Amino acid sequence: MKYILFTFLALCTLNIALAQQPIATFESKNISRPDITEGTIDTIVYYFTNTGDSPLRLEKPRATCGCTVPSAPRYPIAPGQKDSIVATFDSNHRSGLQAKGINMESNAGEINLIFEVNVIPNTNDNLEPKVPKITPHNHQH
């Protein structure tokens, strides 16, 4: 009888603990950005809501590359509260398709975010319209 009562109390406690969890629900964890020109600083915003029953805490945001700097709220996000994680991407010396990750710990588990952007090389050819070279005819015979 004691075993059954102990098991019942343990299951009730576990059920209550599981019911009060934060849940980070993102509008999108994978963002595709429009093309940018090399040298541009791009800002990527990941919007989320804590759809759980207890405050959400985000910790240790880190990027997979030194060209990206993530910023996350340092305060607890209350249940039902909306907030965002911001990443700043420096495209200097990064031409071509770029895929970058942002990872962080939270009391709701590991959070992994990705963004992709195509960086167009910044050359003089891109800054000025291309004009075809025309060689005039030499009419001196």
XYZ file of N, CA and C in Angstrom:
423
model
N 0.815 -1.189 0.000
C 0.000 0.000 0.000
C 0.867 1.265 0.000
N 1.936 1.242 0.816
C 2.831 2.392 0.847
C 3.462 2.617 -0.523
N 3.794 1.537 -1.212
C 4.425 1.626 -2.533
C 3.475 2.301 -3.532
N 2.203 1.924 -3.480
C 1.218 2.506 -4.398
C 1.030 3.993 -4.092
N 0.944 4.352 -2.824
C 0.775 5.752 -2.433
C 2.005 6.572 -2.836
N 3.206 6.049 -2.604
C 4.434 6.730 -2.986
C 4.498 6.933 -4.497
N 4.160 5.917 -5.271
C 4.160 6.011 -6.734
C 3.155 7.059 -7.202
N 1.969 7.075 -6.619
C 0.947 8.053 -6.981
C 1.432 9.483 -6.710
N 2.025 9.722 -5.522
C 2.527 11.051 -5.179
C 3.684 11.455 -6.107
N 4.549 10.522 -6.448
C 5.667 10.823 -7.347
C 5.157 11.205 -8.728
N 4.178 10.493 -9.227
C 3.605 10.800 -10.539
C 2.886 12.149 -10.531
N 2.197 12.466 -9.464
C 1.522 13.770 -9.361
C 2.544 14.896 -9.348
N 3.609 14.731 -8.577
C 4.661 15.749 -8.519
C 5.313 15.930 -9.876
N 5.601 14.828 -10.569
C 6.210 14.889 -11.890
C 5.269 15.576 -12.880
N 3.993 15.267 -12.811
C 3.004 15.865 -13.702
C 2.925 17.382 -13.484
N 2.956 17.824 -12.232
C 2.912 19.251 -11.935
C 4.178 19.931 -12.445
N 5.327 19.301 -12.235
C 6.595 19.877 -12.691
C 6.625 19.983 -14.215
N 6.119 18.992 -14.905
C 6.111 19.014 -16.367
C 5.119 20.031 -16.915
N 4.040 20.267 -16.192
C 3.026 21.198 -16.657
C 3.517 22.638 -16.598
N 4.477 22.931 -15.734
C 4.960 24.293 -15.577
C 6.330 24.433 -16.241
N 6.337 24.369 -17.543
C 7.565 24.500 -18.319
C 7.450 25.684 -19.269
N 8.560 26.398 -19.493
C 8.547 27.430 -20.527
C 8.647 26.770 -21.899
N 8.063 27.393 -22.905
C 8.152 26.898 -24.287
C 8.408 28.106 -25.186
N 9.529 28.077 -25.873
C 9.861 29.158 -26.810
C 9.287 28.783 -28.173
N 8.236 29.479 -28.595
C 7.595 29.232 -29.875
C 7.978 30.360 -30.835
N 8.758 30.009 -31.864
C 9.277 31.003 -32.803
C 8.372 31.140 -34.018
N 8.276 32.374 -34.545
C 7.583 32.580 -35.817
C 8.324 31.816 -36.901
N 9.671 31.841 -36.844
C 10.507 31.073 -37.770
C 11.892 30.931 -37.163
N 12.430 29.722 -37.209
C 13.794 29.480 -36.741
C 14.781 29.525 -37.902
N 14.276 29.496 -39.126
C 15.105 29.551 -40.329
C 14.645 30.731 -41.173
N 15.529 31.711 -41.345
C 15.161 32.927 -42.062
C 16.034 33.076 -43.301
N 15.395 33.299 -44.442
C 16.106 33.611 -45.691
C 15.992 35.105 -45.924
N 17.130 35.753 -46.065
C 17.182 37.192 -46.265
C 17.334 37.521 -47.746
N 16.927 38.725 -48.157
C 17.164 39.136 -49.546
C 18.657 39.377 -49.773
N 19.062 39.396 -51.040
C 20.460 39.645 -51.391
C 20.918 40.981 -50.814
N 22.180 41.008 -50.368
C 22.787 42.251 -49.903
C 24.143 42.415 -50.584
N 24.655 43.628 -50.592
C 25.964 43.910 -51.171
C 27.029 43.722 -50.101
N 28.140 43.126 -50.490
C 29.253 42.904 -49.575
C 29.615 44.205 -48.864
N 29.851 44.116 -47.566
C 30.167 45.285 -46.753
C 28.968 45.809 -45.987
N 27.781 45.295 -46.294
C 26.550 45.705 -45.621
C 26.445 45.018 -44.257
N 25.953 45.745 -43.274
C 25.628 45.163 -41.975
C 24.131 44.846 -42.018
N 23.790 43.574 -41.822
C 22.393 43.143 -41.898
C 21.919 42.747 -40.504
N 20.681 43.079 -40.184
C 20.096 42.736 -38.895
C 18.978 41.725 -39.113
N 19.080 40.605 -38.415
C 18.092 39.533 -38.523
C 17.376 39.437 -37.178
N 16.048 39.398 -37.199
C 15.269 39.361 -35.962
C 14.426 38.086 -35.942
N 14.560 37.333 -34.864
C 13.767 36.119 -34.642
C 12.742 36.442 -33.555
N 11.463 36.465 -33.930
C 10.392 36.763 -32.982
C 9.891 35.460 -32.362
N 9.631 35.503 -31.060
C 9.123 34.323 -30.371
C 8.168 34.732 -29.258
N 7.418 33.741 -28.785
C 6.504 33.917 -27.660
C 6.755 32.788 -26.679
N 6.718 33.095 -25.399
C 6.786 32.039 -24.383
C 5.374 31.483 -24.241
N 5.131 30.341 -24.867
C 3.804 29.712 -24.823
C 3.693 28.703 -23.682
N 4.685 28.680 -22.811
C 4.660 27.767 -21.669
C 3.979 28.383 -20.461
N 4.173 27.711 -19.312
C 3.511 28.112 -18.072
C 4.453 28.721 -17.037
N 5.724 28.869 -17.375
C 6.675 29.465 -16.441
C 7.636 30.363 -17.216
N 8.346 31.252 -16.513
C 9.244 32.194 -17.196
C 10.340 31.478 -18.007
N 10.629 32.037 -19.172
C 11.668 31.519 -20.066
C 12.939 32.327 -19.847
N 14.055 31.611 -19.666
C 15.353 32.266 -19.486
C 16.295 31.827 -20.599
N 16.867 32.802 -21.291
C 17.814 32.536 -22.373
C 19.221 32.834 -21.871
N 20.170 31.947 -22.216
C 21.541 32.103 -21.740
C 22.541 31.777 -22.829
N 23.692 32.421 -22.753
C 24.856 32.136 -23.580
C 24.582 32.126 -25.086
N 24.011 33.205 -25.644
C 23.839 33.210 -27.103
C 25.206 33.251 -27.781
N 25.392 32.415 -28.795
C 26.657 32.375 -29.522
C 26.385 32.101 -30.991
N 27.242 32.653 -31.832
C 27.106 32.483 -33.278
C 28.126 31.450 -33.749
N 27.860 30.871 -34.912
C 28.774 29.878 -35.476
C 29.921 30.536 -36.221
N 29.922 31.867 -36.299
C 30.950 32.592 -37.050
C 31.189 33.937 -36.373
N 32.418 34.444 -36.457
C 32.740 35.730 -35.861
C 32.106 36.917 -36.563
N 31.533 36.687 -37.751
C 30.905 37.774 -38.499
C 29.483 38.061 -38.008
N 28.986 37.267 -37.079
C 27.617 37.407 -36.581
C 27.646 37.603 -35.070
N 26.901 38.600 -34.596
C 26.830 38.880 -33.160
C 25.374 38.749 -32.722
N 25.061 37.743 -31.891
C 23.689 37.578 -31.413
C 23.435 38.365 -30.128
N 22.180 38.743 -29.946
C 21.758 39.436 -28.742
C 20.402 38.880 -28.321
N 20.330 38.429 -27.067
C 19.084 37.858 -26.552
C 18.705 38.566 -25.259
N 17.422 38.575 -24.912
C 17.000 39.202 -23.660
C 17.694 38.545 -22.463
N 18.118 39.373 -21.517
C 18.789 38.852 -20.317
C 17.818 38.704 -19.151
N 16.599 39.108 -19.342
C 15.581 39.034 -18.304
C 14.661 37.855 -18.593
N 13.953 37.352 -17.594
C 13.005 36.257 -17.830
C 11.826 36.740 -18.675
N 11.408 35.912 -19.620
C 10.256 36.219 -20.467
C 9.054 35.499 -19.857
N 8.088 36.257 -19.441
C 6.924 35.701 -18.752
C 6.057 34.870 -19.708
N 5.263 33.943 -19.176
C 4.334 33.200 -20.022
C 3.421 34.153 -20.793
N 3.299 33.903 -22.095
C 2.476 34.742 -22.963
C 3.204 35.954 -23.521
N 4.377 36.286 -22.984
C 5.118 37.458 -23.438
C 5.819 37.184 -24.755
N 5.814 38.197 -25.640
C 6.516 38.132 -26.919
C 7.826 38.892 -26.796
N 8.847 38.401 -27.482
C 10.141 39.074 -27.466
C 10.901 38.672 -28.724
N 12.186 39.020 -28.777
C 12.965 38.690 -29.975
C 14.432 38.463 -29.642
N 15.083 37.759 -30.548
C 16.524 37.550 -30.535
C 17.034 38.224 -31.801
N 18.075 39.042 -31.669
C 18.589 39.814 -32.795
C 20.004 39.350 -33.117
N 20.270 39.193 -34.410
C 21.614 38.861 -34.877
C 22.065 39.953 -35.835
N 23.296 40.405 -35.671
C 23.882 41.393 -36.567
C 24.958 40.693 -37.378
N 24.809 40.734 -38.708
C 25.716 40.043 -39.627
C 26.527 41.071 -40.399
N 27.856 40.966 -40.335
C 28.757 41.833 -41.085
C 29.198 41.076 -42.334
N 28.779 41.539 -43.498
C 29.045 40.820 -44.750
C 30.388 41.174 -45.381
N 31.193 41.976 -44.701
C 32.490 42.365 -45.244
C 33.370 41.128 -45.465
N 33.889 40.972 -46.678
C 34.727 39.824 -47.081
C 33.965 38.494 -47.003
N 32.671 38.513 -47.271
C 31.843 37.304 -47.195
C 30.940 37.203 -48.418
N 31.489 37.149 -49.612
C 30.632 37.084 -50.798
C 30.118 35.664 -51.018
N 28.979 35.580 -51.700
C 28.354 34.294 -51.989
C 27.263 33.964 -50.986
N 26.731 32.757 -51.097
C 25.658 32.311 -50.205
C 26.223 32.052 -48.815
N 25.629 32.672 -47.818
C 26.075 32.532 -46.437
C 24.949 31.917 -45.616
N 25.279 30.912 -44.822
C 24.337 30.300 -43.885
C 24.997 30.339 -42.511
N 24.377 31.026 -41.574
C 24.950 31.223 -40.247
C 23.988 30.718 -39.185
N 24.546 30.242 -38.094
C 23.743 29.715 -37.000
C 23.915 30.516 -35.732
N 22.875 30.515 -34.919
C 22.894 31.116 -33.594
C 22.359 30.051 -32.643
N 23.127 29.768 -31.618
C 22.757 28.740 -30.664
C 22.768 29.335 -29.265
N 21.857 28.866 -28.415
C 21.848 29.322 -27.032
C 21.169 28.293 -26.144
N 21.478 28.404 -24.894
C 20.850 27.548 -23.898
C 19.647 28.277 -23.328
N 18.685 27.494 -22.851
C 17.533 28.078 -22.173
C 16.986 27.045 -21.205
N 16.113 27.484 -20.327
C 15.482 26.530 -19.419
C 14.365 25.749 -20.120
N 14.203 25.967 -21.422
C 13.265 25.174 -22.236
C 14.038 24.230 -23.160
N 15.378 24.214 -23.038
C 16.209 23.369 -23.893
C 17.063 24.204 -24.832
N 17.900 23.528 -25.601
C 18.785 24.189 -26.565
C 17.960 24.835 -27.666
N 18.340 26.056 -28.054
C 17.665 26.775 -29.134
C 18.671 26.963 -30.258
N 18.293 26.566 -31.477
C 19.147 26.683 -32.650
C 18.412 27.463 -33.731
N 19.034 28.546 -34.196
C 18.445 29.408 -35.212
C 19.399 29.497 -36.398
N 18.851 29.698 -37.600
C 19.660 29.773 -38.816
C 19.149 30.918 -39.686
N 20.073 31.598 -40.362
C 19.676 32.529 -41.409
C 20.584 32.330 -42.611
N 20.020 32.606 -43.789
C 20.755 32.520 -45.045
C 20.632 33.847 -45.777
N 21.733 34.243 -46.412
C 21.728 35.472 -47.205
C 22.754 35.314 -48.322
N 22.431 35.836 -49.477
C 23.377 35.844 -50.594
C 24.052 37.209 -50.615
N 25.389 37.190 -50.509
C 26.155 38.432 -50.488
C 26.773 38.643 -51.867
N 26.388 39.732 -52.501
C 26.886 40.064 -53.834
C 28.212 40.799 -53.673
N 29.277 40.335 -54.352
C 30.585 40.987 -54.210
C 30.503 42.474 -54.543
N 31.191 43.266 -53.768
C 31.209 44.713 -53.958
C 32.450 45.073 -54.775
N 32.280 45.209 -56.070
C 33.370 45.595 -56.959
C 32.965 46.862 -57.686
N 33.918 47.491 -58.345
C 33.599 48.688 -59.126
C 32.576 48.377 -60.200
N 32.603 47.146 -60.736
C 31.630 46.752 -61.755
C 30.209 46.789 -61.203
N 30.052 46.496 -59.908
C 28.717 46.501 -59.309
C 28.249 47.907 -58.970
N 29.195 48.839 -58.783
C 28.819 50.185 -58.377
C 28.416 51.060 -59.551
N 28.951 50.769 -60.714
C 28.640 51.561 -61.904
C 27.954 50.666 -62.926
N 27.006 51.218 -63.668
C 26.363 50.386 -64.688
C 27.367 49.977 -65.749
N 27.234 48.747 -66.200
C 28.129 48.254 -67.251
C 27.730 48.877 -68.580
N 28.694 49.479 -69.231
C 28.478 50.075 -70.548
C 29.356 49.300 -71.521
N 28.775 48.750 -72.579
C 29.609 47.995 -73.518
C 30.637 48.897 -74.185
N 31.835 48.360 -74.355
C 32.901 49.108 -75.003
C 32.652 49.093 -76.503
N 32.642 50.268 -77.110
C 32.425 50.382 -78.550
C 33.701 50.916 -79.177
N 34.244 50.203 -80.129
C 35.433 50.655 -80.848
C 34.965 51.290 -82.158
N 35.282 52.583 -82.329
C 34.841 53.227 -83.565
C 35.614 52.652 -84.769
N 35.009 52.724 -85.927
C 35.646 52.273 -87.157
C 36.752 53.244 -87.541
N 37.830 52.722 -88.024
C 38.911 53.564 -88.521
C 38.693 53.745 -90.007
N 38.295 54.941 -90.410
C 37.961 55.183 -91.831
C 39.191 55.643 -92.616
N 40.318 55.609 -92.043
C 41.527 55.984 -92.803
C 42.100 54.743 -93.460
N 42.162 54.718 -94.749
C 42.709 53.541 -95.441
C 44.024 53.839 -96.019
